[in-house]
Coordinates of C-alpha atoms in Angstrom, one line a residue:
T624 CA 5.8 15.9 8.1
L625 CA 2.8 18.1 9.0
Y626 CA 3.9 18.0 12.6
G627 CA 7.4 18.9 11.6
R628 CA 6.3 21.9 9.6
L629 CA 4.2 23.2 12.6
L630 CA 7.0 22.5 15.0
H631 CA 9.5 24.5 12.8
S632 CA 7.1 27.4 12.2
D633 CA 7.5 30.7 13.9
R634 CA 5.5 30.5 17.1
D635 CA 4.8 33.2 19.7
P636 CA 5.3 32.4 23.4
I637 CA 2.1 31.4 25.3
P638 CA 3.5 31.1 28.8
D639 CA 0.3 30.0 30.6
V640 CA -0.6 27.1 28.2
P641 CA 0.7 23.5 28.3
A642 CA 2.0 22.1 24.9
I643 CA 1.7 18.6 23.5
Y644 CA 4.4 17.6 21.0
F645 CA 3.8 14.7 18.6
V646 CA 7.0 14.3 16.5
M647 CA 9.6 11.9 15.2
P648 CA 12.7 12.0 17.3
T649 CA 14.9 13.3 14.5
E650 CA 18.0 15.4 15.1
E651 CA 16.3 18.4 13.6
N652 CA 13.1 18.0 15.7
I653 CA 15.1 17.5 18.9
D654 CA 17.1 20.7 18.2
R655 CA 13.9 22.7 17.8
I656 CA 12.4 21.2 21.0
C657 CA 15.6 22.3 22.8
Q658 CA 15.2 25.8 21.3
D659 CA 11.6 26.0 22.5
L660 CA 12.7 25.1 26.1
R661 CA 15.4 27.8 26.0
S662 CA 12.8 30.3 24.7
Q663 CA 10.4 29.5 27.5
L664 CA 7.5 29.2 25.0
Y665 CA 5.0 27.3 27.2
E666 CA 3.9 26.6 30.7
S667 CA 4.6 22.8 30.5
Y668 CA 5.7 20.3 27.9
Y669 CA 4.4 16.8 27.0
F670 CA 6.7 15.1 24.5
N671 CA 5.2 12.2 22.5
F672 CA 7.7 10.6 20.1
I673 CA 6.3 8.5 17.3
S674 CA 9.2 6.1 17.5
A675 CA 11.5 5.4 20.5
I676 CA 13.9 8.3 21.3
S677 CA 17.5 7.3 21.8
R678 CA 19.3 7.9 25.1
S679 CA 21.7 10.5 23.6
K680 CA 18.8 12.6 22.2
L681 CA 17.0 12.3 25.5
E682 CA 20.1 13.6 27.2
D683 CA 20.2 16.6 24.8
I684 CA 16.6 17.5 25.8
A685 CA 17.5 17.1 29.5
S686 CA 20.6 19.4 29.1
A687 CA 18.5 22.1 27.4
A688 CA 15.8 21.9 30.1
L689 CA 18.5 22.2 32.8
L690 CA 20.2 25.2 31.2
A691 CA 16.8 26.8 30.6
N692 CA 15.8 26.1 34.2
A693 CA 12.7 24.2 32.8
I694 CA 13.2 20.8 34.3
T695 CA 9.9 20.9 36.3
Q696 CA 8.1 22.1 33.2
V697 CA 8.8 18.9 31.2
T698 CA 5.8 17.0 32.5
K699 CA 5.8 13.8 30.5
V700 CA 8.0 12.0 27.9
F701 CA 6.3 9.2 25.9
D702 CA 7.6 6.7 23.4
Q703 CA 4.5 5.9 21.4
Y704 CA 5.8 3.1 19.0
L705 CA 3.5 4.3 16.2
N706 CA 6.0 4.5 13.3
F707 CA 3.9 2.7 10.8
I708 CA 0.6 3.3 8.9
T709 CA -2.3 0.9 8.8
L710 CA -4.1 1.3 5.5
E711 CA -6.4 -1.7 6.0
D712 CA -7.3 -4.1 8.7
D713 CA -4.8 -6.5 7.2
M714 CA -2.3 -4.2 5.5
F715 CA 0.3 -1.7 6.8
I716 CA 3.2 0.3 5.4
L717 CA 6.2 1.8 7.1
S718 CA 6.6 5.2 5.7
N719 CA 4.7 8.0 3.9
Q720 CA 6.8 11.1 4.2
N721 CA 10.5 10.6 3.4
K722 CA 9.8 7.1 2.0
E723 CA 12.6 7.6 -0.5
L724 CA 15.0 7.0 2.4
I725 CA 14.0 3.3 2.5
S726 CA 12.9 2.9 -1.1
Y727 CA 13.9 0.1 -3.5
H728 CA 16.1 2.7 -5.2
A729 CA 17.9 3.5 -1.9
I730 CA 18.5 -0.1 -1.1
N731 CA 19.7 -1.1 -4.6
K732 CA 21.8 1.8 -5.9
S733 CA 25.2 0.7 -7.0
D734 CA 27.2 3.3 -5.0
I735 CA 25.6 2.7 -1.7
M736 CA 27.9 2.8 1.3
D737 CA 27.8 0.4 4.2
T738 CA 26.9 3.2 6.6
E739 CA 23.9 4.1 4.4
M740 CA 22.7 0.6 4.2
E741 CA 23.0 0.2 8.0
A742 CA 20.9 3.4 8.4
I743 CA 18.2 2.1 6.0
M744 CA 18.0 -1.3 7.7
D745 CA 17.9 0.4 11.2
T746 CA 15.0 2.6 10.0
I747 CA 13.0 -0.4 8.7
V748 CA 13.7 -2.4 11.9
D749 CA 12.7 0.4 14.2
S750 CA 9.3 0.6 12.4
L751 CA 8.8 -3.1 12.5
F752 CA 9.7 -3.2 16.2
C753 CA 6.9 -0.5 16.7
F754 CA 4.5 -2.8 14.8
F755 CA 5.2 -5.8 17.0
V756 CA 5.0 -3.7 20.2
T757 CA 1.6 -2.6 19.0
L758 CA 0.5 -6.2 18.3
G759 CA 1.9 -7.2 21.7
T760 CA 3.5 -10.3 20.4
V761 CA 6.9 -11.7 19.5
P762 CA 6.9 -13.5 16.1
I763 CA 8.8 -16.4 14.7
I764 CA 10.9 -14.9 11.8
R765 CA 11.7 -16.5 8.5
C766 CA 13.6 -15.0 5.6
P767 CA 15.6 -15.9 2.5
R768 CA 19.4 -15.6 2.4
G769 CA 21.7 -13.2 0.9
N770 CA 19.6 -10.0 0.5
A771 CA 18.2 -7.0 2.3
A772 CA 15.4 -9.1 3.8
E773 CA 18.0 -11.2 5.6
M774 CA 19.7 -8.1 6.9
V775 CA 16.4 -6.8 8.3
A776 CA 15.6 -10.2 9.9
V777 CA 19.0 -10.4 11.7
K778 CA 18.6 -6.8 13.1
L779 CA 15.0 -7.3 14.1
D780 CA 15.8 -10.6 15.9
K781 CA 18.6 -8.8 17.8
K782 CA 16.4 -5.9 18.8
L783 CA 13.6 -8.2 20.0
R784 CA 16.1 -10.3 22.0
E785 CA 17.6 -7.2 23.7
N786 CA 14.1 -6.0 24.7
L787 CA 13.1 -9.4 26.0
R788 CA 16.3 -9.7 28.0
D789 CA 15.3 -6.8 30.3
A790 CA 12.4 -8.5 32.0
R791 CA 11.4 -5.4 34.0
N792 CA 11.2 -3.0 31.0
S793 CA 10.2 -5.4 28.2
L794 CA 7.4 -4.2 26.0
F795 CA 6.2 -7.8 25.5
T796 CA 5.3 -8.6 29.1
G797 CA 2.6 -7.7 31.5
D798 CA -0.2 -5.4 30.4
N799 CA 1.2 -5.0 26.9
M800 CA 0.3 -8.6 26.1
G801 CA -3.3 -7.8 26.5
A802 CA -3.1 -5.6 23.4
S803 CA -2.3 -8.6 21.2
Q804 CA -4.6 -9.0 18.3
F805 CA -3.5 -12.5 17.7
S806 CA -4.4 -15.7 19.6
F807 CA -2.2 -17.4 22.1
Q808 CA -0.1 -18.9 19.3
R809 CA 2.7 -16.7 18.2
P810 CA 2.5 -15.5 14.5
L811 CA 4.9 -16.2 11.8
F812 CA 6.7 -13.2 10.3
V813 CA 8.0 -13.9 6.7
L814 CA 10.3 -11.3 5.3
A815 CA 10.6 -11.3 1.5
D816 CA 12.8 -9.2 -0.8
R817 CA 11.5 -7.2 -3.7
N818 CA 14.2 -8.6 -5.9
L819 CA 12.5 -12.0 -5.6
D820 CA 9.8 -10.6 -8.0
L821 CA 10.2 -7.5 -10.1
A822 CA 7.4 -8.4 -12.5
T823 CA 4.4 -8.1 -10.3
P824 CA 4.8 -4.4 -9.4
L825 CA 4.9 -3.6 -13.1
H826 CA 1.8 -5.7 -13.9
H827 CA -1.3 -4.0 -15.3
T828 CA -4.1 -5.1 -13.0
W829 CA -7.8 -5.7 -13.2
T830 CA -9.1 -5.4 -9.6
Y831 CA -10.8 -2.2 -8.4
Q832 CA -8.5 -1.0 -5.6
A833 CA -5.3 -1.9 -7.6
L834 CA -6.6 -0.2 -10.7
I835 CA -7.4 3.0 -8.8
H836 CA -3.9 3.0 -7.4
D837 CA -2.5 2.3 -10.8
V838 CA -4.4 4.8 -13.0
L839 CA -5.6 7.5 -10.6
D840 CA -4.1 9.6 -7.8
F841 CA -4.7 7.3 -4.8
H842 CA -2.8 8.1 -1.7
L843 CA -3.4 7.0 1.9
N844 CA -6.9 5.7 1.0
R845 CA -7.9 9.0 -0.6
V846 CA -8.5 9.3 -4.4
S847 CA -8.2 12.7 -6.0
M848 CA -9.4 13.5 -9.5
D849 CA -10.4 16.3 -11.7
E850 CA -14.0 17.2 -11.3
S851 CA -16.0 16.7 -14.5
V852 CA -16.8 19.9 -16.3
G853 CA -19.5 20.8 -18.8
S854 CA -19.0 20.4 -22.5
E855 CA -19.3 24.1 -23.2
S856 CA -16.2 25.4 -24.8
S857 CA -14.4 28.6 -23.6
P858 CA -14.7 31.7 -25.8
A859 CA -12.0 32.1 -28.4
G860 CA -8.8 33.4 -26.9
A861 CA -10.1 33.0 -23.3
R862 CA -8.0 31.2 -20.7
P863 CA -9.2 27.6 -20.3
K864 CA -11.2 27.0 -17.1
K865 CA -9.1 25.6 -14.2
K866 CA -10.3 22.1 -13.3
N867 CA -11.4 21.6 -9.8
K868 CA -10.0 18.7 -7.8
K869 CA -12.4 16.4 -6.1
S870 CA -11.3 14.0 -3.4
Y871 CA -13.0 10.9 -2.1
D872 CA -12.1 8.8 1.0
L873 CA -12.3 5.1 0.4
T874 CA -12.7 3.6 3.9
S875 CA -14.0 0.5 5.8
A876 CA -17.2 2.5 6.5
D877 CA -18.1 2.3 2.8
M878 CA -19.7 -1.1 2.5
F879 CA -19.6 -1.1 -1.3
W880 CA -15.9 -0.5 -1.1
Q881 CA -15.4 -3.2 1.4
K882 CA -17.3 -5.7 -0.7
H883 CA -15.8 -4.8 -4.1
K884 CA -12.3 -3.3 -3.6
G885 CA -10.8 -6.7 -4.6
S886 CA -13.3 -7.6 -7.3
P887 CA -12.5 -7.6 -11.0
F888 CA -13.4 -4.2 -12.5
P889 CA -16.3 -5.6 -14.8
E890 CA -18.0 -6.9 -11.6
V891 CA -17.6 -3.5 -10.0
A892 CA -19.1 -1.6 -13.0
E893 CA -22.0 -4.0 -13.0
S894 CA -22.6 -3.6 -9.2
V895 CA -22.4 0.2 -9.4
Q896 CA -25.0 0.1 -12.1
E897 CA -27.2 -2.2 -10.1
E898 CA -26.9 0.1 -7.0
L899 CA -27.8 3.1 -9.2
D900 CA -30.9 1.4 -10.6
T901 CA -32.0 0.4 -7.1
Y902 CA -31.6 3.9 -5.9
R903 CA -33.4 5.4 -8.8
A904 CA -36.4 3.3 -7.9
Q905 CA -36.3 5.0 -4.5
E906 CA -35.9 8.5 -5.8
D907 CA -39.6 9.3 -5.6
E908 CA -39.5 8.2 -1.9
V909 CA -36.5 10.6 -1.4
K910 CA -38.4 13.5 -3.0
R911 CA -41.5 12.7 -0.9
L912 CA -39.5 12.6 2.3
K913 CA -37.7 15.9 1.4
S914 CA -41.1 17.4 0.7
I915 CA -42.5 16.3 4.1
M916 CA -39.4 18.0 5.7
G917 CA -39.5 21.1 3.6
L918 CA -36.2 20.4 2.0
E919 CA -37.0 20.9 -1.7
G920 CA -34.0 22.6 -3.3
E921 CA -32.2 22.7 0.1
D922 CA -28.6 21.4 0.6
E923 CA -28.6 17.9 1.9
G924 CA -26.7 19.0 4.9
A925 CA -29.6 21.1 6.0
I926 CA -31.2 18.0 7.4
S927 CA -29.3 18.5 10.7
S928 CA -31.1 21.8 11.3
I929 CA -34.7 20.4 11.1
S930 CA -36.8 21.2 14.1
M931 CA -38.2 18.2 15.8
S932 CA -41.1 20.2 17.4
D933 CA -43.6 18.7 14.9
N934 CA -43.0 15.2 16.0
T935 CA -45.6 13.5 13.8
A936 CA -45.2 10.0 12.6
K937 CA -44.5 11.1 9.1
L938 CA -41.7 13.5 10.2
T939 CA -40.2 10.8 12.4
L940 CA -40.2 8.4 9.5
A941 CA -38.6 11.1 7.2
V942 CA -35.9 12.0 9.7
S943 CA -35.0 8.4 10.3
S944 CA -35.1 7.3 6.6
L945 CA -33.7 10.3 4.7
P946 CA -30.1 10.3 6.1
E947 CA -29.6 6.7 5.2
L948 CA -30.9 7.2 1.6
L949 CA -28.8 10.3 1.1
E950 CA -25.7 8.5 2.4
K951 CA -26.5 5.7 0.0
K952 CA -26.8 8.2 -2.9
R953 CA -23.4 9.8 -1.9
L954 CA -21.6 6.5 -2.1
I955 CA -23.3 5.6 -5.4
D956 CA -22.2 9.0 -6.8
L957 CA -18.7 8.5 -5.4
H958 CA -18.2 5.1 -7.0
T959 CA -19.9 6.1 -10.2
N960 CA -17.4 9.0 -10.6
V961 CA -14.4 6.9 -9.6
A962 CA -15.4 3.9 -11.8
T963 CA -16.1 6.2 -14.7
A964 CA -12.6 7.7 -14.4
V965 CA -11.0 4.3 -14.2
L966 CA -13.0 3.1 -17.3
D967 CA -11.8 6.2 -19.2
Q968 CA -8.2 5.2 -18.6
I969 CA -8.9 1.6 -19.5
K970 CA -10.5 2.6 -22.9
S971 CA -8.0 5.3 -23.8
R972 CA -5.0 3.2 -23.0
K973 CA -6.4 -0.2 -24.0
L974 CA -5.4 -1.6 -20.6
D975 CA -7.4 -4.7 -21.1
V976 CA -5.0 -5.6 -24.0
Y977 CA -2.0 -5.1 -21.7
F978 CA -3.6 -7.0 -18.8
E979 CA -4.4 -10.0 -21.0
Y980 CA -1.0 -10.1 -22.7
E981 CA 0.9 -9.8 -19.4
E982 CA -1.2 -12.6 -17.8
K983 CA -0.2 -14.8 -20.7
L984 CA 3.5 -13.9 -20.3
M985 CA 3.5 -14.6 -16.6
S986 CA 1.6 -17.9 -16.9
K987 CA 3.6 -19.0 -20.0
S988 CA 0.5 -19.3 -22.1
T989 CA 0.4 -19.2 -25.9
L990 CA 0.7 -15.7 -27.2
D991 CA -1.7 -14.7 -30.0
K992 CA 0.1 -11.4 -30.9
S993 CA 3.6 -10.2 -31.3
L994 CA 5.1 -8.1 -28.6
L995 CA 6.5 -5.7 -31.2
D996 CA 3.0 -5.2 -32.6
I997 CA 1.7 -3.9 -29.3
I998 CA 4.7 -1.8 -28.6
G999 CA 4.4 -0.3 -32.1
D1000 CA 0.6 0.4 -31.9
P1001 CA 0.3 4.1 -31.4
D1002 CA -3.3 3.7 -30.1
A1003 CA -2.4 1.2 -27.4
G1004 CA -1.2 2.7 -24.2
T1005 CA 1.4 5.2 -23.1
P1006 CA 5.1 4.9 -23.4
E1007 CA 5.1 3.8 -19.7
D1008 CA 2.5 1.1 -20.5
K1009 CA 4.7 -0.2 -23.3
M1010 CA 7.8 -0.2 -21.0
R1011 CA 6.0 -2.1 -18.3
L1012 CA 4.9 -4.7 -20.8
F1013 CA 8.4 -5.2 -22.2
L1014 CA 10.0 -5.4 -18.8
I1015 CA 7.6 -8.1 -17.7
F1016 CA 8.5 -10.0 -20.9
Y1017 CA 12.2 -9.5 -20.3
I1018 CA 12.1 -10.5 -16.6
T1019 CA 9.9 -13.6 -17.1
A1020 CA 11.5 -14.9 -20.3
L1021 CA 12.6 -18.6 -20.0
Q1022 CA 15.3 -18.2 -22.6
P1023 CA 17.8 -15.2 -22.4
T1024 CA 16.9 -12.5 -24.9
S1025 CA 19.6 -12.2 -27.5
E1026 CA 21.4 -8.9 -28.0
T1027 CA 20.0 -8.7 -31.6
D1028 CA 16.4 -9.1 -30.3
L1029 CA 17.1 -6.8 -27.4
D1030 CA 18.3 -4.1 -29.8
Q1031 CA 15.2 -4.5 -31.9
Y1032 CA 12.9 -4.1 -28.8
K1033 CA 15.0 -1.1 -27.7
K1034 CA 14.6 0.6 -31.0
A1035 CA 10.8 0.0 -31.0
L1036 CA 10.6 1.4 -27.4
L1037 CA 12.6 4.5 -28.4
D1038 CA 10.4 5.1 -31.4
T1039 CA 7.4 5.3 -29.0
G1040 CA 9.1 7.8 -26.7
C1041 CA 10.3 5.5 -24.0
D1042 CA 13.3 6.1 -21.7
L1043 CA 15.5 3.0 -21.8
S1044 CA 17.0 3.5 -18.4
P1045 CA 14.8 0.8 -16.7
V1046 CA 15.9 -1.7 -19.4
N1047 CA 19.5 -1.0 -18.5
Y1048 CA 18.9 -1.7 -14.8
I1049 CA 16.9 -4.9 -15.4
K1050 CA 19.7 -6.1 -17.7
Q1051 CA 22.2 -5.5 -14.8
W1052 CA 19.8 -7.2 -12.4
K1053 CA 19.4 -10.3 -14.6
A1054 CA 23.2 -10.5 -14.8
F1055 CA 23.7 -10.5 -11.1
T1056 CA 20.6 -12.2 -9.7
K1057 CA 20.6 -15.9 -9.0
I1058 CA 16.8 -16.2 -9.4
A1059 CA 15.9 -18.5 -12.3
A1060 CA 12.9 -17.2 -14.2
T1061 CA 11.0 -20.4 -14.4
P1062 CA 7.2 -20.8 -14.8
S1063 CA 6.9 -21.5 -11.1
N1064 CA 8.1 -18.0 -10.3
Y1065 CA 4.9 -16.5 -11.6
G1066 CA 1.4 -17.9 -11.2
N1067 CA -0.8 -19.6 -13.7
S1068 CA -3.4 -16.9 -13.2
G1069 CA -4.7 -16.9 -16.8
V1070 CA -7.8 -15.2 -18.1
K1071 CA -11.0 -16.4 -19.6
P1072 CA -13.9 -14.8 -21.5
M1073 CA -17.0 -14.0 -19.4
G1074 CA -20.2 -12.2 -20.1
L1075 CA -19.9 -9.5 -17.5
F1076 CA -19.1 -6.7 -19.9
S1077 CA -21.8 -7.9 -22.2
R1078 CA -24.4 -7.7 -19.5
V1079 CA -23.2 -4.3 -18.5
M1080 CA -23.4 -3.0 -22.1
N1081 CA -26.8 -4.5 -22.7
S1082 CA -28.5 -3.1 -19.6
G1083 CA -28.6 0.6 -20.5
S1084 CA -25.5 1.2 -18.3
Q1085 CA -23.6 4.5 -18.3
F1086 CA -20.5 2.3 -18.3
V1087 CA -20.3 1.9 -22.0
M1088 CA -17.5 -0.6 -22.5
D1089 CA -17.4 -1.1 -26.3
G1090 CA -14.0 -2.1 -27.4
V1091 CA -13.0 -3.4 -24.0
K1092 CA -12.2 -7.1 -23.8
H1093 CA -14.4 -9.4 -21.7
L1094 CA -11.8 -10.4 -19.1
V1095 CA -12.1 -11.5 -15.5
L1096 CA -9.4 -12.8 -13.1
K1097 CA -8.8 -16.4 -12.2
Q1098 CA -7.0 -17.1 -9.0
H1099 CA -3.5 -15.7 -9.0
D1100 CA -0.6 -17.6 -7.4
L1101 CA 2.1 -15.0 -7.1
R1102 CA 5.5 -15.8 -5.6
V1103 CA 4.8 -13.9 -2.4
S1104 CA 1.7 -16.0 -1.7
R1105 CA 3.4 -19.3 -2.5
I1106 CA 6.4 -18.5 -0.3
E1107 CA 4.1 -17.2 2.5
F1108 CA 2.0 -20.3 2.6
G1109 CA 4.9 -22.6 2.0
V1110 CA 6.3 -21.5 5.3
L1111 CA 2.9 -20.9 7.0
M1112 CA 1.8 -24.5 6.4
I1113 CA 5.3 -26.0 6.7
Y1114 CA 5.0 -27.3 3.2
D1115 CA 8.3 -28.6 1.8
L1116 CA 8.5 -26.1 -1.0
Q1117 CA 11.8 -25.8 -2.8
E1118 CA 11.5 -22.0 -2.6
T1119 CA 11.4 -21.9 1.2
D1120 CA 13.7 -24.8 2.1
D1121 CA 16.6 -22.5 2.6
Y1122 CA 14.8 -19.8 4.5
R1123 CA 16.6 -18.8 7.8
Y1124 CA 14.7 -19.3 11.1
F1125 CA 14.8 -16.9 14.1
D1126 CA 13.1 -17.3 17.4
P1127 CA 13.8 -14.1 19.5
K1128 CA 12.4 -15.8 22.6
M1129 CA 15.1 -18.5 22.4
L1130 CA 17.6 -16.2 24.2
R1131 CA 20.4 -18.7 24.2
G1132 CA 19.6 -20.4 20.9
S1133 CA 21.3 -19.8 17.6
E1134 CA 19.7 -18.9 14.3
S1135 CA 19.2 -21.8 12.0
S1136 CA 17.2 -22.8 8.9
I1137 CA 15.5 -25.6 10.8
P1138 CA 12.0 -24.7 12.2
R1139 CA 11.7 -25.7 15.8
N1140 CA 7.9 -25.4 15.5
K1141 CA 6.7 -28.3 13.4
N1142 CA 3.0 -27.5 13.7
P1143 CA 1.4 -25.4 11.0
F1144 CA 1.0 -21.7 11.8
Q1145 CA -2.5 -20.2 11.9
E1146 CA -1.5 -16.5 11.8
A1147 CA 1.2 -14.8 9.8
I1148 CA 2.5 -11.5 8.6
V1149 CA 4.3 -11.2 5.2
F1150 CA 6.5 -8.2 4.7
M1151 CA 8.1 -7.0 1.5
V1152 CA 11.4 -5.2 1.9
G1153 CA 11.9 -2.8 -1.0
G1154 CA 8.3 -1.9 -1.5
G1155 CA 4.9 -3.6 -2.2
N1156 CA 1.7 -3.0 -4.1
Y1157 CA -2.0 -3.7 -4.1
V1158 CA -1.7 -6.5 -6.7
E1159 CA 0.3 -8.5 -4.2
Y1160 CA -1.9 -7.6 -1.3
Q1161 CA -5.1 -8.6 -3.0
N1162 CA -3.5 -11.8 -4.2
L1163 CA -2.6 -12.7 -0.6
V1164 CA -6.1 -11.8 0.6
D1165 CA -7.7 -14.1 -2.0
Y1166 CA -5.2 -16.9 -1.2
T1167 CA -6.0 -16.6 2.5
K1168 CA -9.8 -17.0 1.8
A1169 CA -9.1 -20.4 0.3
K1170 CA -7.3 -21.4 3.6
P1171 CA -10.0 -21.6 6.3
G1172 CA -8.8 -20.7 9.8
K1173 CA -5.7 -18.8 8.5
R1174 CA -5.1 -15.1 9.1
V1175 CA -2.5 -13.2 7.1
L1176 CA -1.4 -9.6 7.2
Y1177 CA 0.5 -7.9 4.4
G1178 CA 3.1 -5.1 5.0
C1179 CA 5.7 -3.3 2.9
S1180 CA 8.4 -0.7 3.4
E1181 CA 6.6 1.6 1.0
L1182 CA 3.6 1.3 -1.2
F1183 CA 4.1 2.2 -4.9
N1184 CA 2.2 1.8 -8.1
A1185 CA 3.9 0.8 -11.4
G1186 CA 4.6 4.3 -12.5
Q1187 CA 6.4 5.1 -9.3
F1188 CA 8.4 1.9 -9.5
I1189 CA 9.4 2.6 -13.1
K1190 CA 10.8 5.9 -12.0
Q1191 CA 13.0 4.1 -9.4
L1192 CA 14.2 1.6 -12.0
S1193 CA 14.9 4.5 -14.3
S1194 CA 17.1 6.2 -11.7
L1195 CA 19.0 3.0 -11.0
G1196 CA 19.6 2.4 -14.8
Q1197 CA 20.8 5.8 -15.7
K1198 CA 24.4 5.8 -17.0

């Protein structure tokens, strides 16, 4: 991590300065802290551990401080319980750096040892424990049987019980409960396993946030892309110009983003154009205000240096109005650039074709085109796009694919440059999994024609979408949402009948599959062990909107897009 690199860098002693450490309590970091104590680097030490430090590691620090005669210099030691990352108000992930340690690949590799699996489960449980300490509440836990989600549930239940058993030091009593973001009713915590649904992470999507994550470099709410360069060509023989990287933060402070991140892309393109048209109507006002303030040709940041000595009514109006208009223009430029980059990918890869076909596959609708035709079309998508489409077909097929047909598909995929390792893994997965690929597994999401693209194309928009189909989402009903609300509402869904039930507050109770709380839950967290995605998150958000009074958070052990998931499947399928 960033903190780890700074911790392990060469640092000169500063004996009259206190030092604040903010690190994970790993073996490597604890060794370096002990080395710092022995080297007498600082006047005093404040140790902040992102996750709880074990007693043995704390004893290592105490021994080093004792040997270095620095006991009095260790001023404070804090367990911060911050080992998770909140990306949205209703979404969190467990890991960013070193996420491969708890990845889908790590959990599902064939040669995994019991000790490795125990370490992975303990890492996930420690982070989830931090999450619930931060919420200040003890959940009711539900999970399916016979997979990694059940292992996490058992360990989390045990860890919560052990903490509650020590009434004096419990993190869920006293002042901590005031931090709870939930009501007096305890939330439901539903653990799901990625192996319940391998198709959704591979699905081409059509909503703004999920598309950005799929086709651009979108990481921790920041999208990075090559800055557009002029059309002038480099002189013959000259080295091509290096493209500059431009980064944009997409945060809750951006009202356009908050409103449209879950919208179908055609609506986003239309809204960006409308915002741009509205702003252009105000451009004369911006120029007039800049003129009043003497800012013609000046950098927009210069506004902060304007002297307020000439406090006329006009200047007051200009000072109050211009920053808001300039910020509006910045956001319009941001989304114009991002949406244009997304549209370029849609058009060059014909992603609308893939989206529509996959929707029909997952909803068992009538197909109007052969899968082999799309795979064999050299102008439709990358090898990765073709592999994603085939895997969805293979995973969701009602009837087993014959070896003859499978060989035919494999040949077509090879001819387009695909690596067949993911197919090998899915074949193994289908052979061992007990999940029946029935229509109920994947939602009847469907698509329908709509005039959004037509309106955009006919309004002088810079988002020229010729050749892109007029598609917009209907309501999805993915497995994760069905399962979540089946348990949330205590519906008698077949899929959730056999879910195990844990109540960590029932200290003498035993786990069972029979809920003791027969009332519907109002608040819940759904967590995907093995990795999640924005498609699932947005589906859950949309599903929640249709359930007044319900509040649901989405979490996952790691957040990956389809390309990253394909790489993990490829590693698992290599022979």
